[in-house]
Amino acid sequence: MTDSLFSCLIENPLQCTVVVNNVEHQVPAQLSVAGALLYLGHRQVRQHSVSGEARAPFCHMGVCFECLVTINKGQQQRACLQQVMPNMRIDTVTKELTQ
Amino acid sequence: MNKIYDYLIIGAGPAGMAGAIEASKAALSVLVLDQASSAGGQIYRNLGQTKPQQAFVLGNDYLAGRPLLAEFMAANCDYKPQAQVWHIETHEQGFIVSALINGESTTYVASHLLLAHGAMERPMAIPGWHKPGVMTAGAGQILLKSSGLLPKEVILAGSGPLLLLLAQQYRAGGVTIKALLDTTPKANYWRALPWLVAGLTTPKQLIKGLWLTLAQRIKVPYITGVSDLQITGEHSACGVRYTVAGTVHNIACEVIMLHQGLISETQMGQLLGCSQRWSDVKQCWHTQVGAAGQTSVAKIQVAGDAGAVGGGYVAQLQGRIAGLTRAHNAGKIQTRQSKVRLIWLKLRVKQLNWAQGLVERLYQPAKWLSKPSGCTIVCRCEQVSAATITSIASAGCAGVNQLKGFTRAGMGPCQGRQCGLNMGYLVANAQNRPMSKVQPLSVRPPLSPISLGQLAKGTDW
């Protein structure tokens, strides 16, 4: 995690608590899970199962499957298709199941 | 036994919403299944919940979707958001549609289908496009619509109206656009020139388009004639390298958005056996669709960008045509007034599609972008390079489906959506065949991944 490359233009947004990789964060409530990860400064959300290279959300419309993360223990969820919910647990994937 | 719907619509974008409005007005039982959490499709994504700051940045064309959205929300139809259709089977009573909703597979039965699932962005396979920091321009716009997120600084690269619109919106939002790298080939301007006549039939759009283009050229660092574009940076994007008139340039930036137009999503149509056609002008496969939305398969209609990319307004009109036609065929409306309206709608779509010819020719993708080479990743899911694909294609591989077996390209979770077109181009190039003779990747269920647990939860046997 580093400084975020993205900012939220909505002033005083409603906040929502999410738990990303076991750490609690406050994020604007209207964010998608993929949006929340970018907002919090995650440059990558998973490692590629074949090459091990870092990957990040790409299409944000459910086509590319690059943003697969674990949401509330459900594996391989597309982060771009879900909105953050209070106390949602989001885990980025550093080691894929196939390994 | 499930209720049998008269009309099941897949997608709640402008086409799906309009189809549902018209069919439900005629007292048909309608079900709309949509992947997103709220109606609107990509063009009007999150329109119902948009905040004032977002509305200001996104502009009037986005807000123009409000009446349609309101009409849809008031329509007497069933609507299921966050429903991912993963299979459609034909059945004696029509179709059985399986969708994943809340982690559970649910089936619906309908006598007639309207596919209105829209388009996707044309994959732009340049070196490094798989690295973190690179996303599509459509993704950038969706982040803005759904989440109100803006990059602090960005490079936009490629060609097409969406790229220019995004530049405009980002400027309104105070984003630093480090460069807009235009890959539109100069020859396209000459090729499109005769089509200016077609464009003149929709003067309002033409002026809007010209204004949008001019404004970006003046107000952002706008670089034309870009080729040999690549992403620099080892593990994630650090910038771009490109060539203009033989000179190589570098620009540093950690967020890069690519775009080279939209292509129809054909997977659902292909699965259902609707005949497909290659378009040289549009440079993509699409389902063959008649003026009333009919396909080669009885009881299946297609409307909007799912059939041919024509934009939100055309999609809405096509949705209305499809819904009205369905109602007419069911004997639910027979008035002269509605028949006249149908004829008028069809004429309007014809005219708008003709005018669209200008945009299609102007923003046809550059030839070099359909020839990825070397270690450029073509299949992102299975990490298959252009060189691997070309070497197998050159050895006489029969087509993209055999190529899939040899290389695993197209076998990943996106199921060939990101690589299928470029695999086709590489086979066509290596074997000197026209694209129309290189069959697209075949489609099999599930259309999107589903776990055995999810499948088992939804069964009622």
Tab-separated table of N, CA, C and O in Angstrom, chain A:
chain	number	residue	atom	x	y	z
A	1	MET	N	0.827	-1.205	0.000
A	1	MET	CA	0.000	0.000	0.000
A	1	MET	C	0.865	1.259	0.000
A	1	MET	O	1.840	1.348	0.718
A	2	THR	N	0.511	2.188	-0.853
A	2	THR	CA	1.257	3.435	-0.968
A	2	THR	C	0.267	4.593	-1.030
A	2	THR	O	-0.922	4.394	-0.845
A	3	ASP	N	0.773	5.789	-1.307
A	3	ASP	CA	-0.132	6.928	-1.493
A	3	ASP	C	-1.088	6.618	-2.625
A	3	ASP	O	-0.683	6.082	-3.647
A	4	SER	N	-2.331	7.009	-2.452
A	4	SER	CA	-3.309	6.699	-3.494
A	4	SER	C	-3.102	7.579	-4.714
A	4	SER	O	-2.714	8.740	-4.617
A	5	LEU	N	-3.353	6.996	-5.874
A	5	LEU	CA	-3.269	7.738	-7.134
A	5	LEU	C	-4.624	8.356	-7.467
A	5	LEU	O	-4.777	9.026	-8.472
A	6	PHE	N	-5.632	8.056	-6.606
A	6	PHE	CA	-6.991	8.525	-6.867
A	6	PHE	C	-7.519	9.326	-5.683
A	6	PHE	O	-7.147	9.077	-4.541
A	7	SER	N	-8.414	10.265	-5.982
A	7	SER	CA	-9.079	10.988	-4.899
A	7	SER	C	-10.575	10.999	-5.173
A	7	SER	O	-11.001	10.775	-6.303
A	8	CYS	N	-11.352	11.260	-4.125
A	8	CYS	CA	-12.808	11.256	-4.258
A	8	CYS	C	-13.302	12.691	-4.334
A	8	CYS	O	-12.940	13.528	-3.512
A	9	LEU	N	-14.117	12.973	-5.358
A	9	LEU	CA	-14.529	14.359	-5.546
A	9	LEU	C	-15.766	14.727	-4.740
A	9	LEU	O	-16.165	15.886	-4.687
A	10	ILE	N	-16.391	13.732	-4.116
A	10	ILE	CA	-17.607	14.019	-3.354
A	10	ILE	C	-17.229	14.609	-1.996
A	10	ILE	O	-16.421	14.025	-1.269
A	11	GLU	N	-17.788	15.775	-1.693
A	11	GLU	CA	-17.438	16.436	-0.434
A	11	GLU	C	-18.207	15.807	0.727
A	11	GLU	O	-19.394	15.548	0.603
A	12	ASN	N	-17.500	15.583	1.823
A	12	ASN	CA	-18.086	14.981	3.030
A	12	ASN	C	-18.972	13.779	2.717
A	12	ASN	O	-20.154	13.769	3.046
A	13	PRO	N	-18.420	12.766	2.056
A	13	PRO	CA	-19.269	11.621	1.741
A	13	PRO	C	-19.607	10.823	3.004
A	13	PRO	O	-18.879	10.879	3.988
A	14	LEU	N	-20.691	10.099	2.921
A	14	LEU	CA	-21.063	9.154	3.972
A	14	LEU	C	-19.938	8.120	4.047
A	14	LEU	O	-19.506	7.609	3.018
A	15	GLN	N	-19.476	7.816	5.270
A	15	GLN	CA	-18.355	6.891	5.383
A	15	GLN	C	-18.831	5.477	5.712
A	15	GLN	O	-19.908	5.285	6.248
A	16	CYS	N	-17.985	4.525	5.378
A	16	CYS	CA	-18.311	3.124	5.610
A	16	CYS	C	-17.026	2.452	6.082
A	16	CYS	O	-15.950	2.727	5.566
A	17	THR	N	-17.145	1.589	7.084
A	17	THR	CA	-15.957	0.901	7.590
A	17	THR	C	-15.764	-0.420	6.860
A	17	THR	O	-16.694	-1.222	6.776
A	18	VAL	N	-14.599	-0.619	6.309
A	18	VAL	CA	-14.294	-1.910	5.686
A	18	VAL	C	-12.997	-2.448	6.294
A	18	VAL	O	-12.197	-1.685	6.832
A	19	VAL	N	-12.830	-3.748	6.223
A	19	VAL	CA	-11.626	-4.367	6.766
A	19	VAL	C	-10.827	-4.936	5.595
A	19	VAL	O	-11.247	-5.911	4.974
A	20	VAL	N	-9.730	-4.270	5.282
A	20	VAL	CA	-8.920	-4.729	4.151
A	20	VAL	C	-7.662	-5.382	4.690
A	20	VAL	O	-6.882	-4.760	5.413
A	21	ASN	N	-7.463	-6.618	4.351
A	21	ASN	CA	-6.314	-7.392	4.845
A	21	ASN	C	-6.146	-7.237	6.356
A	21	ASN	O	-5.054	-6.940	6.854
A	22	ASN	N	-7.259	-7.396	7.068
A	22	ASN	CA	-7.300	-7.346	8.537
A	22	ASN	C	-7.076	-5.963	9.140
A	22	ASN	O	-6.876	-5.845	10.339
A	23	VAL	N	-7.099	-4.920	8.341
A	23	VAL	CA	-6.953	-3.568	8.885
A	23	VAL	C	-8.232	-2.782	8.581
A	23	VAL	O	-8.712	-2.797	7.453
A	24	GLU	N	-8.759	-2.108	9.618
A	24	GLU	CA	-9.987	-1.331	9.420
A	24	GLU	C	-9.702	-0.009	8.726
A	24	GLU	O	-8.709	0.646	9.017
A	25	HIS	N	-10.562	0.369	7.805
A	25	HIS	CA	-10.442	1.654	7.114
A	25	HIS	C	-11.813	2.276	6.969
A	25	HIS	O	-12.811	1.571	6.878
A	26	GLN	N	-11.820	3.611	6.898
A	26	GLN	CA	-13.043	4.330	6.565
A	26	GLN	C	-12.954	4.720	5.091
A	26	GLN	O	-11.952	5.306	4.672
A	27	VAL	N	-13.973	4.407	4.324
A	27	VAL	CA	-13.981	4.819	2.911
A	27	VAL	C	-15.359	5.406	2.581
A	27	VAL	O	-16.346	5.084	3.249
A	28	PRO	N	-15.422	6.261	1.557
A	28	PRO	CA	-16.741	6.770	1.149
A	28	PRO	C	-17.669	5.611	0.803
A	28	PRO	O	-17.261	4.654	0.132
A	29	ALA	N	-18.915	5.696	1.257
A	29	ALA	CA	-19.827	4.556	1.172
A	29	ALA	C	-20.263	4.209	-0.246
A	29	ALA	O	-20.756	3.120	-0.494
A	30	GLN	N	-20.105	5.154	-1.180
A	30	GLN	CA	-20.581	4.860	-2.536
A	30	GLN	C	-19.548	4.106	-3.376
A	30	GLN	O	-19.825	3.743	-4.511
A	31	LEU	N	-18.349	3.848	-2.815
A	31	LEU	CA	-17.296	3.209	-3.613
A	31	LEU	C	-17.612	1.751	-3.935
A	31	LEU	O	-18.208	1.037	-3.143
A	32	SER	N	-17.156	1.327	-5.105
A	32	SER	CA	-17.137	-0.102	-5.392
A	32	SER	C	-15.959	-0.682	-4.615
A	32	SER	O	-15.088	0.064	-4.155
A	33	VAL	N	-15.915	-1.998	-4.475
A	33	VAL	CA	-14.800	-2.604	-3.752
A	33	VAL	C	-13.485	-2.278	-4.471
A	33	VAL	O	-12.483	-1.911	-3.844
A	34	ALA	N	-13.504	-2.371	-5.799
A	34	ALA	CA	-12.292	-2.045	-6.564
A	34	ALA	C	-11.926	-0.578	-6.359
A	34	ALA	O	-10.747	-0.244	-6.169
A	35	GLY	N	-12.945	0.274	-6.369
A	35	GLY	CA	-12.717	1.701	-6.138
A	35	GLY	C	-12.119	1.939	-4.759
A	35	GLY	O	-11.196	2.737	-4.601
A	36	ALA	N	-12.634	1.217	-3.752
A	36	ALA	CA	-12.135	1.379	-2.382
A	36	ALA	C	-10.655	0.997	-2.300
A	36	ALA	O	-9.858	1.671	-1.650
A	37	LEU	N	-10.289	-0.087	-2.983
A	37	LEU	CA	-8.888	-0.521	-2.946
A	37	LEU	C	-7.978	0.527	-3.594
A	37	LEU	O	-6.912	0.844	-3.066
A	38	LEU	N	-8.418	1.086	-4.714
A	38	LEU	CA	-7.626	2.137	-5.368
A	38	LEU	C	-7.551	3.377	-4.475
A	38	LEU	O	-6.503	3.993	-4.319
A	39	TYR	N	-8.675	3.721	-3.861
A	39	TYR	CA	-8.766	4.893	-2.992
A	39	TYR	C	-7.824	4.762	-1.795
A	39	TYR	O	-7.218	5.726	-1.350
A	40	LEU	N	-7.698	3.524	-1.294
A	40	LEU	CA	-6.840	3.296	-0.130
A	40	LEU	C	-5.362	3.155	-0.524
A	40	LEU	O	-4.509	2.947	0.324
A	41	GLY	N	-5.081	3.234	-1.799
A	41	GLY	CA	-3.682	3.212	-2.228
A	41	GLY	C	-3.147	1.853	-2.632
A	41	GLY	O	-1.934	1.673	-2.779
A	42	HIS	N	-4.036	0.887	-2.810
A	42	HIS	CA	-3.571	-0.414	-3.309
A	42	HIS	C	-3.305	-0.297	-4.805
A	42	HIS	O	-4.222	-0.071	-5.572
A	43	ARG	N	-2.063	-0.471	-5.206
A	43	ARG	CA	-1.758	-0.401	-6.643
A	43	ARG	C	-2.085	-1.729	-7.305
A	43	ARG	O	-2.376	-1.799	-8.475
A	44	GLN	N	-1.964	-2.813	-6.550
A	44	GLN	CA	-2.267	-4.135	-7.089
A	44	GLN	C	-3.264	-4.826	-6.181
A	44	GLN	O	-3.320	-4.527	-4.991
A	45	VAL	N	-4.075	-5.732	-6.724
A	45	VAL	CA	-5.030	-6.437	-5.864
A	45	VAL	C	-4.799	-7.942	-5.850
A	45	VAL	O	-5.364	-8.652	-5.039
A	46	ARG	N	-3.970	-8.422	-6.755
A	46	ARG	CA	-3.707	-9.863	-6.746
A	46	ARG	C	-2.416	-10.150	-7.498
A	46	ARG	O	-1.882	-9.286	-8.196
A	47	GLN	N	-1.958	-11.388	-7.330
A	47	GLN	CA	-0.833	-11.866	-8.116
A	47	GLN	C	-1.362	-12.838	-9.143
A	47	GLN	O	-2.230	-13.652	-8.846
A	48	HIS	N	-0.849	-12.749	-10.339
A	48	HIS	CA	-1.331	-13.609	-11.413
A	48	HIS	C	-0.987	-15.061	-11.132
A	48	HIS	O	0.118	-15.369	-10.701
A	49	SER	N	-1.948	-15.950	-11.372
A	49	SER	CA	-1.761	-17.357	-11.003
A	49	SER	C	-0.730	-18.050	-11.885
A	49	SER	O	-0.169	-19.062	-11.501
A	50	VAL	N	-0.474	-17.537	-13.073
A	50	VAL	CA	0.514	-18.171	-13.957
A	50	VAL	C	1.887	-17.537	-13.756
A	50	VAL	O	2.876	-18.226	-13.498
A	51	SER	N	1.953	-16.215	-13.853
A	51	SER	CA	3.258	-15.555	-13.843
A	51	SER	C	3.658	-15.010	-12.476
A	51	SER	O	4.821	-14.692	-12.256
A	52	GLY	N	2.695	-14.891	-11.573
A	52	GLY	CA	2.996	-14.298	-10.274
A	52	GLY	C	3.120	-12.785	-10.322
A	52	GLY	O	3.378	-12.138	-9.315
A	53	GLU	N	2.914	-12.197	-11.502
A	53	GLU	CA	3.019	-10.745	-11.635
A	53	GLU	C	1.846	-10.049	-10.951
A	53	GLU	O	0.768	-10.610	-10.823
A	54	ALA	N	2.094	-8.791	-10.583
A	54	ALA	CA	1.033	-8.006	-9.941
A	54	ALA	C	-0.016	-7.606	-10.964
A	54	ALA	O	0.299	-7.291	-12.105
A	55	ARG	N	-1.284	-7.636	-10.542
A	55	ARG	CA	-2.377	-7.194	-11.415
A	55	ARG	C	-3.298	-6.266	-10.636
A	55	ARG	O	-3.388	-6.351	-9.405
A	56	ALA	N	-4.007	-5.437	-11.377
A	56	ALA	CA	-4.907	-4.461	-10.761
A	56	ALA	C	-6.178	-4.350	-11.597
A	56	ALA	O	-6.203	-4.799	-12.742
A	57	PRO	N	-7.247	-3.755	-11.029
A	57	PRO	CA	-8.489	-3.615	-11.801
A	57	PRO	C	-8.227	-2.948	-13.150
A	57	PRO	O	-7.451	-1.994	-13.230
A	58	PHE	N	-8.871	-3.456	-14.189
A	58	PHE	CA	-8.586	-2.968	-15.547
A	58	PHE	C	-9.821	-2.408	-16.243
A	58	PHE	O	-9.818	-1.302	-16.743
A	59	CYS	N	-10.930	-3.186	-16.279
A	59	CYS	CA	-12.081	-2.740	-17.080
A	59	CYS	C	-13.206	-2.139	-16.237
A	59	CYS	O	-14.004	-1.370	-16.745
A	60	HIS	N	-13.280	-2.481	-14.967
A	60	HIS	CA	-14.316	-1.987	-14.048
A	60	HIS	C	-15.740	-2.259	-14.497
A	60	HIS	O	-16.672	-1.577	-14.096
A	61	MET	N	-15.939	-3.195	-15.416
A	61	MET	CA	-17.310	-3.507	-15.819
A	61	MET	C	-17.560	-5.007	-15.896
A	61	MET	O	-18.474	-5.455	-16.571
A	62	GLY	N	-16.739	-5.766	-15.196
A	62	GLY	CA	-17.009	-7.191	-15.076
A	62	GLY	C	-16.542	-8.052	-16.230
A	62	GLY	O	-16.842	-9.241	-16.270
A	63	VAL	N	-15.790	-7.469	-17.157
A	63	VAL	CA	-15.381	-8.233	-18.337
A	63	VAL	C	-14.049	-8.958	-18.131
A	63	VAL	O	-13.893	-10.110	-18.501
A	64	CYS	N	-13.078	-8.260	-17.512
A	64	CYS	CA	-11.686	-8.732	-17.595
A	64	CYS	C	-11.247	-9.670	-16.479
A	64	CYS	O	-10.238	-10.356	-16.613
A	65	PHE	N	-11.934	-9.711	-15.363
A	65	PHE	CA	-11.584	-10.579	-14.237
A	65	PHE	C	-10.195	-10.315	-13.664
A	65	PHE	O	-9.566	-11.204	-13.108
A	66	GLU	N	-9.705	-9.087	-13.819
A	66	GLU	CA	-8.396	-8.749	-13.251
A	66	GLU	C	-8.504	-8.367	-11.784
A	66	GLU	O	-7.527	-8.371	-11.065
A	67	CYS	N	-9.714	-8.009	-11.323
A	67	CYS	CA	-9.853	-7.466	-9.968
A	67	CYS	C	-10.335	-8.519	-8.975
A	67	CYS	O	-10.899	-8.174	-7.943
A	68	LEU	N	-10.106	-9.801	-9.267
A	68	LEU	CA	-10.593	-10.855	-8.377
A	68	LEU	C	-9.956	-10.752	-6.998
A	68	LEU	O	-8.733	-10.779	-6.867
A	69	VAL	N	-10.785	-10.608	-5.974
A	69	VAL	CA	-10.316	-10.571	-4.593
A	69	VAL	C	-11.239	-11.452	-3.750
A	69	VAL	O	-12.226	-11.983	-4.248
A	70	THR	N	-10.881	-11.586	-2.474
A	70	THR	CA	-11.736	-12.340	-1.562
A	70	THR	C	-12.608	-11.347	-0.797
A	70	THR	O	-12.094	-10.430	-0.171
A	71	ILE	N	-13.936	-11.515	-0.909
A	71	ILE	CA	-14.857	-10.610	-0.215
A	71	ILE	C	-15.690	-11.432	0.762
A	71	ILE	O	-16.362	-12.382	0.356
A	72	ASN	N	-15.626	-11.061	2.039
A	72	ASN	CA	-16.322	-11.806	3.089
A	72	ASN	C	-16.092	-13.318	2.952
A	72	ASN	O	-17.031	-14.110	2.987
A	73	LYS	N	-14.859	-13.663	2.756
A	73	LYS	CA	-14.390	-15.054	2.637
A	73	LYS	C	-14.795	-15.738	1.325
A	73	LYS	O	-14.419	-16.882	1.080
A	74	GLY	N	-15.585	-15.070	0.503
A	74	GLY	CA	-15.916	-15.641	-0.809
A	74	GLY	C	-14.761	-15.346	-1.756
A	74	GLY	O	-14.413	-14.186	-1.971
A	75	GLN	N	-14.170	-16.419	-2.298
A	75	GLN	CA	-12.983	-16.223	-3.114
A	75	GLN	C	-13.319	-15.824	-4.540
A	75	GLN	O	-14.402	-16.123	-5.032
A	76	GLN	N	-12.353	-15.200	-5.195
A	76	GLN	CA	-12.438	-14.856	-6.606
A	76	GLN	C	-13.685	-14.077	-6.965
A	76	GLN	O	-14.405	-14.397	-7.894
A	77	GLN	N	-13.941	-13.023	-6.199
A	77	GLN	CA	-15.074	-12.143	-6.488
A	77	GLN	C	-14.564	-10.958	-7.301
A	77	GLN	O	-13.500	-10.423	-7.030
A	78	ARG	N	-15.385	-10.520	-8.273
A	78	ARG	CA	-14.998	-9.343	-9.036
A	78	ARG	C	-15.261	-8.089	-8.198
A	78	ARG	O	-16.412	-7.774	-7.902
A	79	ALA	N	-14.178	-7.414	-7.833
A	79	ALA	CA	-14.289	-6.258	-6.934
A	79	ALA	C	-15.008	-5.091	-7.587
A	79	ALA	O	-15.548	-4.230	-6.904
A	80	CYS	N	-15.043	-5.074	-8.909
A	80	CYS	CA	-15.651	-3.920	-9.594
A	80	CYS	C	-17.169	-3.979	-9.582
A	80	CYS	O	-17.827	-2.971	-9.787
A	81	LEU	N	-17.748	-5.162	-9.339
A	81	LEU	CA	-19.205	-5.304	-9.447
A	81	LEU	C	-19.925	-5.151	-8.115
A	81	LEU	O	-21.143	-5.185	-8.062
A	82	GLN	N	-19.171	-5.009	-7.026
A	82	GLN	CA	-19.830	-4.907	-5.718
A	82	GLN	C	-19.521	-3.581	-5.055
A	82	GLN	O	-18.405	-3.078	-5.147
A	83	GLN	N	-20.524	-3.056	-4.375
A	83	GLN	CA	-20.331	-1.829	-3.612
A	83	GLN	C	-19.869	-2.192	-2.208
A	83	GLN	O	-20.208	-3.271	-1.715
A	84	VAL	N	-19.095	-1.319	-1.563
A	84	VAL	CA	-18.664	-1.624	-0.198
A	84	VAL	C	-19.873	-1.629	0.738
A	84	VAL	O	-20.828	-0.888	0.530
A	85	MET	N	-19.814	-2.510	1.747
A	85	MET	CA	-20.882	-2.598	2.738
A	85	MET	C	-20.232	-2.455	4.114
A	85	MET	O	-19.055	-2.789	4.262
A	86	PRO	N	-20.995	-1.987	5.105
A	86	PRO	CA	-20.409	-1.838	6.444
A	86	PRO	C	-19.770	-3.150	6.926
A	86	PRO	O	-20.387	-4.216	6.810
A	87	ASN	N	-18.553	-3.039	7.421
A	87	ASN	CA	-17.777	-4.171	7.959
A	87	ASN	C	-17.459	-5.262	6.947
A	87	ASN	O	-17.214	-6.408	7.320
A	88	MET	N	-17.476	-4.908	5.687
A	88	MET	CA	-17.106	-5.892	4.668
A	88	MET	C	-15.625	-6.262	4.821
A	88	MET	O	-14.787	-5.397	5.074
A	89	ARG	N	-15.353	-7.549	4.699
A	89	ARG	CA	-13.951	-7.995	4.774
A	89	ARG	C	-13.433	-8.195	3.346
A	89	ARG	O	-13.982	-8.991	2.592
A	90	ILE	N	-12.398	-7.472	3.036
A	90	ILE	CA	-11.825	-7.580	1.693
A	90	ILE	C	-10.383	-8.043	1.841
A	90	ILE	O	-9.617	-7.471	2.623
A	91	ASP	N	-10.032	-9.097	1.139
A	91	ASP	CA	-8.650	-9.562	1.182
A	91	ASP	C	-8.080	-9.598	-0.224
A	91	ASP	O	-8.648	-10.234	-1.110
A	92	THR	N	-6.972	-8.885	-0.400
A	92	THR	CA	-6.307	-8.947	-1.698
A	92	THR	C	-5.587	-10.290	-1.761
A	92	THR	O	-5.322	-10.923	-0.737
A	93	VAL	N	-5.302	-10.725	-2.962
A	93	VAL	CA	-4.818	-12.093	-3.132
A	93	VAL	C	-3.340	-12.066	-3.471
A	93	VAL	O	-2.932	-11.539	-4.502
A	94	THR	N	-2.532	-12.614	-2.549
A	94	THR	CA	-1.101	-12.633	-2.829
A	94	THR	C	-0.656	-14.017	-3.268
A	94	THR	O	0.388	-14.191	-3.840
A	95	LYS	N	-1.477	-15.020	-2.996
A	95	LYS	CA	-1.096	-16.351	-3.410
A	95	LYS	C	-2.357	-17.006	-3.936
A	95	LYS	O	-3.353	-17.101	-3.228
A	96	GLU	N	-2.322	-17.406	-5.173
A	96	GLU	CA	-3.563	-17.919	-5.757
A	96	GLU	C	-3.806	-19.371	-5.370
A	96	GLU	O	-2.894	-20.116	-5.048
A	97	LEU	N	-5.050	-19.743	-5.433
A	97	LEU	CA	-5.468	-21.090	-5.057
A	97	LEU	C	-4.771	-22.169	-5.860
A	97	LEU	O	-4.494	-23.253	-5.380
A	98	THR	N	-4.497	-21.820	-7.112
A	98	THR	CA	-3.970	-22.845	-8.018
A	98	THR	C	-2.541	-23.237	-7.696
A	98	THR	O	-2.048	-24.211	-8.218
A	99	GLN	N	-1.876	-22.417	-6.857
A	99	GLN	CA	-0.471	-22.733	-6.590
A	99	GLN	C	-0.341	-23.858	-5.582
A	99	GLN	O	-1.167	-23.996	-4.713
